[in-house]
PDB file of C-alpha atoms in Angstrom:
ATOM      1  CA  ALA A 377       0.005   0.082   0.172  1.00 76.00           C
ATOM      2  CA  ARG A 378       1.024   4.118  -0.709  1.00 79.00           C
ATOM      3  CA  ASP A 379      -0.206   6.916   1.708  1.00 77.00           C
ATOM      4  CA  GLY A 380      -0.941   9.902   0.676  1.00 77.00           C
ATOM      5  CA  GLU A 381       2.495  10.997  -0.684  1.00 79.00           C
ATOM      6  CA  GLY A 382       3.286   8.132  -3.005  1.00 81.00           C
ATOM      7  CA  ARG A 383       5.519   5.870   0.152  1.00 81.00           C
ATOM      8  CA  LEU A 384       5.326   2.697   0.718  1.00 85.00           C
ATOM      9  CA  VAL A 385       4.086   1.794   3.644  1.00 81.00           C
ATOM     10  CA  GLY A 386       3.081  -1.787   5.336  1.00 83.00           C
ATOM     11  CA  SER A 387       4.879  -4.672   6.587  1.00 87.00           C
ATOM     12  CA  TRP A 388       6.744  -4.384   3.346  1.00 90.00           C
ATOM     13  CA  GLY A 389       7.583  -0.858   3.491  1.00 88.00           C
ATOM     14  CA  GLU A 390       8.664  -1.741   6.257  1.00 86.00           C
ATOM     15  CA  LEU A 391      11.041  -4.518   5.154  1.00 89.00           C
ATOM     16  CA  MET A 392      12.863  -1.970   2.371  1.00 91.00           C
ATOM     17  CA  ASN A 393      13.824   0.796   4.144  1.00 86.00           C
ATOM     18  CA  SER A 394      15.364  -1.656   6.590  1.00 87.00           C
ATOM     19  CA  ALA A 395      16.940  -2.866   3.217  1.00 91.00           C
ATOM     20  CA  VAL A 396      18.079   0.224   2.328  1.00 89.00           C
ATOM     21  CA  VAL A 397      19.011   0.889   5.707  1.00 86.00           C
ATOM     22  CA  PHE A 398      21.445  -1.879   5.998  1.00 86.00           C
ATOM     23  CA  GLU A 399      22.488  -1.122   3.130  1.00 87.00           C
ATOM     24  CA  ARG A 400      23.037   3.313   3.472  1.00 83.00           C
ATOM     25  CA  CYS A 401      24.762   1.841   7.430  1.00 83.00           C
ATOM     26  CA  ASN A 402      27.031  -0.932   6.223  1.00 82.00           C
ATOM     27  CA  GLU A 403      29.881   0.618   3.533  1.00 81.00           C
ATOM     28  CA  GLY A 404      30.988  -3.330   2.199  1.00 85.00           C
ATOM     29  CA  TRP A 405      28.482  -5.310   2.847  1.00 86.00           C
ATOM     30  CA  GLU A 406      28.934  -6.548  -1.308  1.00 87.00           C
ATOM     31  CA  SER A 407      31.301  -8.310  -0.394  1.00 88.00           C
ATOM     32  CA  ILE A 408      29.200 -10.255   2.543  1.00 85.00           C
ATOM     33  CA  LEU A 409      28.883 -14.450   2.158  1.00 87.00           C
ATOM     34  CA  GLY A 410      25.163 -13.919   1.569  1.00 83.00           C
ATOM     35  CA  PHE A 411      24.306 -10.701   0.307  1.00 84.00           C
ATOM     36  CA  GLU A 412      25.736 -11.264  -3.451  1.00 83.00           C
ATOM     37  CA  ASP A 413      21.670 -10.245  -3.839  1.00 85.00           C
ATOM     38  CA  GLY A 414      21.883  -6.669  -1.462  1.00 89.00           C
ATOM     39  CA  PRO A 415      19.046  -6.331   1.362  1.00 92.00           C
ATOM     40  CA  ALA A 416      17.186  -5.159  -0.657  1.00 92.00           C
ATOM     41  CA  GLY A 417      16.721  -7.982  -3.705  1.00 93.00           C
ATOM     42  CA  GLN A 418      16.827 -10.332  -0.636  1.00 93.00           C
ATOM     43  CA  VAL A 419      13.193  -8.816  -0.090  1.00 94.00           C
ATOM     44  CA  ILE A 420      12.337  -8.642  -3.914  1.00 94.00           C
ATOM     45  CA  GLU A 421      13.439 -12.326  -3.968  1.00 93.00           C
ATOM     46  CA  PHE A 422      10.958 -13.023  -0.970  1.00 94.00           C
ATOM     47  CA  CYS A 423       7.650 -11.037  -2.014  1.00 93.00           C
ATOM     48  CA  ASN A 424       8.431 -13.670  -5.420  1.00 94.00           C
ATOM     49  CA  GLN A 425       8.881 -16.166  -3.773  1.00 95.00           C
ATOM     50  CA  CYS A 426       5.990 -15.704  -1.633  1.00 95.00           C
ATOM     51  CA  GLY A 427       3.509 -15.601  -4.396  1.00 95.00           C
ATOM     52  CA  TYR A 428       4.035 -11.506  -5.202  1.00 93.00           C
ATOM     53  CA  GLY A 429       5.829 -11.113  -7.833  1.00 90.00           C
ATOM     54  CA  ASP A 430       3.176  -8.779  -9.884  1.00 91.00           C
ATOM     55  CA  PHE A 431       3.931  -6.806  -6.738  1.00 91.00           C
ATOM     56  CA  ALA A 432       7.438  -6.922  -7.392  1.00 91.00           C
ATOM     57  CA  GLU A 433       8.082  -3.969  -9.733  1.00 91.00           C
ATOM     58  CA  VAL A 434       6.430  -1.435  -6.816  1.00 92.00           C
ATOM     59  CA  LEU A 435       9.882  -2.776  -4.355  1.00 94.00           C
ATOM     60  CA  GLU A 436      12.393  -2.596  -6.700  1.00 93.00           C
ATOM     61  CA  SER A 437      11.208   1.728  -7.705  1.00 93.00           C
ATOM     62  CA  ALA A 438      10.345   2.093  -4.109  1.00 92.00           C
ATOM     63  CA  GLU A 439      13.963   0.537  -2.891  1.00 93.00           C
ATOM     64  CA  GLU A 440      15.213   4.137  -5.921  1.00 92.00           C
ATOM     65  CA  GLU A 441      12.277   5.811  -3.742  1.00 90.00           C
ATOM     66  CA  MET A 442      14.214   5.108  -0.193  1.00 88.00           C
ATOM     67  CA  LYS A 443      17.345   6.014  -1.392  1.00 88.00           C
ATOM     68  CA  GLU A 444      16.632   9.611  -2.221  1.00 87.00           C
ATOM     69  CA  GLU A 445      14.629  10.002   0.973  1.00 83.00           C
ATOM     70  CA  LEU A 446      17.487   8.625   2.525  1.00 80.00           C
ATOM     71  CA  ASP A 447      20.396  11.291   0.168  1.00 81.00           C
ATOM     72  CA  SER A 448      17.809  14.305   0.302  1.00 82.00           C
ATOM     73  CA  ALA A 449      18.093  13.163   4.709  1.00 81.00           C
ATOM     74  CA  GLN A 450      21.483  14.250   4.903  1.00 79.00           C
ATOM     75  CA  PHE A 451      20.945  17.496   5.559  1.00 84.00           C
ATOM     76  CA  ASN A 452      17.745  17.472   8.040  1.00 90.00           C
ATOM     77  CA  PRO A 453      18.951  17.973  11.617  1.00 92.00           C
ATOM     78  CA  LEU A 454      15.949  16.470  12.988  1.00 95.00           C
ATOM     79  CA  ALA A 455      15.431  13.405   9.642  1.00 93.00           C
ATOM     80  CA  PHE A 456      15.077  10.438  11.460  1.00 94.00           C
ATOM     81  CA  LEU A 457      12.023  12.012  12.431  1.00 93.00           C
ATOM     82  CA  GLN A 458      11.304  12.196   8.761  1.00 86.00           C
ATOM     83  CA  HIS A 459      10.574   8.370   9.232  1.00 84.00           C
ATOM     84  CA  ARG A 460       7.181   6.490   9.336  1.00 80.00           C
ATOM     85  CA  ALA A 461       5.391   4.967  12.800  1.00 86.00           C
ATOM     86  CA  ARG A 462       3.462   3.087  12.531  1.00 80.00           C
ATOM     87  CA  ASN A 463       0.256   4.888  11.947  1.00 82.00           C
ATOM     88  CA  GLY A 464       1.796   6.117   9.204  1.00 74.00           C
ATOM     89  CA  LEU A 465       2.099   9.333  10.703  1.00 83.00           C
ATOM     90  CA  THR A 466       6.137  10.616  10.106  1.00 85.00           C
ATOM     91  CA  TRP A 467       6.825  10.649  13.224  1.00 93.00           C
ATOM     92  CA  LYS A 468       7.529  14.336  12.910  1.00 94.00           C
ATOM     93  CA  VAL A 469       3.676  15.179  12.927  1.00 93.00           C
ATOM     94  CA  TYR A 470       2.871  12.146  15.128  1.00 96.00           C
ATOM     95  CA  CYS A 471       4.976  13.500  18.128  1.00 97.00           C
ATOM     96  CA  ALA A 472       4.266  17.089  17.881  1.00 96.00           C
ATOM     97  CA  GLY A 473       1.072  17.955  18.836  1.00 90.00           C
ATOM     98  CA  MET A 474       1.934  15.614  21.633  1.00 97.00           C
ATOM     99  CA  GLU A 475       1.930  15.879  25.321  1.00 97.00           C
ATOM    100  CA  PRO A 476       4.527  14.034  26.424  1.00 97.00           C
ATOM    101  CA  THR A 477       2.625  10.852  29.040  1.00 97.00           C
ATOM    102  CA  PHE A 478       4.540   9.010  31.317  1.00 97.00           C
ATOM    103  CA  ASP A 479       4.480   5.567  33.327  1.00 97.00           C
ATOM    104  CA  SER A 480       4.156   4.662  36.951  1.00 97.00           C
ATOM    105  CA  ARG A 481       7.358   4.171  37.237  1.00 97.00           C
ATOM    106  CA  GLY A 482       8.419   8.141  35.554  1.00 96.00           C
ATOM    107  CA  TYR A 483       9.474   6.592  32.084  1.00 97.00           C
ATOM    108  CA  ILE A 484       8.433   8.159  27.761  1.00 97.00           C
ATOM    109  CA  ASN A 485       5.455   6.787  27.054  1.00 97.00           C
ATOM    110  CA  GLY A 486       2.953   7.321  24.287  1.00 97.00           C
ATOM    111  CA  ALA A 487       3.439   8.451  21.021  1.00 97.00           C
ATOM    112  CA  TRP A 488       7.340  10.283  22.972  1.00 98.00           C
ATOM    113  CA  GLY A 489       7.343   6.839  24.220  1.00 97.00           C
ATOM    114  CA  GLU A 490       7.247   4.526  20.802  1.00 96.00           C
ATOM    115  CA  CYS A 491       9.256   7.250  19.057  1.00 97.00           C
ATOM    116  CA  LEU A 492      12.490   7.234  22.028  1.00 98.00           C
ATOM    117  CA  THR A 493      12.015   3.967  21.420  1.00 97.00           C
ATOM    118  CA  ALA A 494      11.798   3.309  17.357  1.00 95.00           C
ATOM    119  CA  ALA A 495      15.197   5.618  17.047  1.00 96.00           C
ATOM    120  CA  VAL A 496      16.738   2.987  20.065  1.00 96.00           C
ATOM    121  CA  ILE A 497      15.832   0.138  18.254  1.00 94.00           C
ATOM    122  CA  PHE A 498      17.457   2.112  14.525  1.00 92.00           C
ATOM    123  CA  GLU A 499      20.511   2.291  16.477  1.00 94.00           C
ATOM    124  CA  HIS A 500      20.597  -1.579  17.537  1.00 93.00           C
ATOM    125  CA  GLN A 501      19.748  -2.549  14.142  1.00 89.00           C
ATOM    126  CA  ASN A 502      22.622  -0.628  12.785  1.00 87.00           C
ATOM    127  CA  PRO A 503      25.093  -0.626  14.792  1.00 88.00           C
ATOM    128  CA  GLU A 504      27.203   1.442  12.057  1.00 87.00           C
ATOM    129  CA  TRP A 505      23.907   3.956  11.327  1.00 89.00           C
ATOM    130  CA  SER A 506      26.694   7.048  12.077  1.00 89.00           C
ATOM    131  CA  ASN A 507      27.894   6.453   8.674  1.00 85.00           C
ATOM    132  CA  LEU A 508      24.839   7.456   7.646  1.00 86.00           C
ATOM    133  CA  PRO A 509      25.384  11.983   6.878  1.00 85.00           C
ATOM    134  CA  MET A 510      22.015  12.716   7.805  1.00 89.00           C
ATOM    135  CA  TYR A 511      23.366  11.326  11.533  1.00 90.00           C
ATOM    136  CA  LYS A 512      27.192  12.400  11.824  1.00 85.00           C
ATOM    137  CA  ASP A 513      26.530  15.308  13.765  1.00 87.00           C
ATOM    138  CA  ASP A 514      23.463  13.838  16.122  1.00 93.00           C
ATOM    139  CA  GLY A 515      22.039  10.271  16.324  1.00 95.00           C
ATOM    140  CA  PRO A 516      17.822   9.185  15.607  1.00 96.00           C
ATOM    141  CA  ALA A 517      18.086   9.315  20.606  1.00 97.00           C
ATOM    142  CA  GLY A 518      19.735  12.739  20.067  1.00 97.00           C
ATOM    143  CA  GLN A 519      17.236  14.339  16.821  1.00 97.00           C
ATOM    144  CA  VAL A 520      13.970  13.022  19.142  1.00 98.00           C
ATOM    145  CA  ILE A 521      15.226  14.884  22.017  1.00 98.00           C
ATOM    146  CA  MET A 522      16.477  17.542  20.391  1.00 97.00           C
ATOM    147  CA  PHE A 523      12.988  17.674  18.495  1.00 98.00           C
ATOM    148  CA  PHE A 524      11.086  16.229  22.350  1.00 98.00           C
ATOM    149  CA  LEU A 525      13.366  19.911  24.030  1.00 98.00           C
ATOM    150  CA  GLU A 526      12.042  21.992  21.126  1.00 97.00           C
ATOM    151  CA  CYS A 527       7.973  21.845  21.257  1.00 97.00           C
ATOM    152  CA  GLY A 528       8.596  23.276  24.719  1.00 97.00           C
ATOM    153  CA  HIS A 529       9.444  19.518  27.087  1.00 97.00           C
ATOM    154  CA  GLU A 530      12.010  20.931  28.839  1.00 97.00           C
ATOM    155  CA  PRO A 531      10.470  20.257  32.218  1.00 97.00           C
ATOM    156  CA  HIS A 532      10.587  16.488  30.812  1.00 97.00           C
ATOM    157  CA  GLU A 533      13.345  16.017  30.165  1.00 97.00           C
ATOM    158  CA  ASP A 534      15.277  13.799  32.794  1.00 97.00           C
ATOM    159  CA  ALA A 535      12.499  11.449  31.696  1.00 97.00           C
ATOM    160  CA  MET A 536      13.269  10.925  28.681  1.00 97.00           C
ATOM    161  CA  ASN A 537      17.049  10.864  28.843  1.00 96.00           C
ATOM    162  CA  MET A 538      16.252   7.951  31.565  1.00 97.00           C
ATOM    163  CA  THR A 539      14.165   6.220  28.821  1.00 97.00           C
ATOM    164  CA  GLU A 540      15.961   6.387  26.537  1.00 96.00           C
ATOM    165  CA  SER A 541      19.107   5.175  28.927  1.00 95.00           C
ATOM    166  CA  ALA A 542      16.575   1.934  29.928  1.00 90.00           C
TER     167      ALA A 542
END
């Protein structure tokens, strides 16, 4: 499925995005045994194996669009917030109007907690994330915290930092 902006969303979109990010984060991935066709190629092959061969062309074009998106975000200090939440909105749109909420132990939850968790997961799943130009100055979690503060939530910065460290 595609969203209102024409971006591939849903499970196939998440798979392809993860493959593109892996390729960008891991210089020399082509020499890794089993990655001859690349992670994006593996997603397309899996699509074919599942009987969705007609959809492979959509995945191929989405791969190129995602690469272009990554390239165009390299000078965006809030690049991570352009990733999509599971509800299809960008993290920036989803979080911008939301007040922070907390669990019983003081950790941030709700939209901001989801966003920060997604950023931390991204960093852990992509140990070479700092190779991406848009994360040279500040990593994904740092960008989420920066936006959190820009949205006027300074009184809750300690809770956000505690949540990132959890």
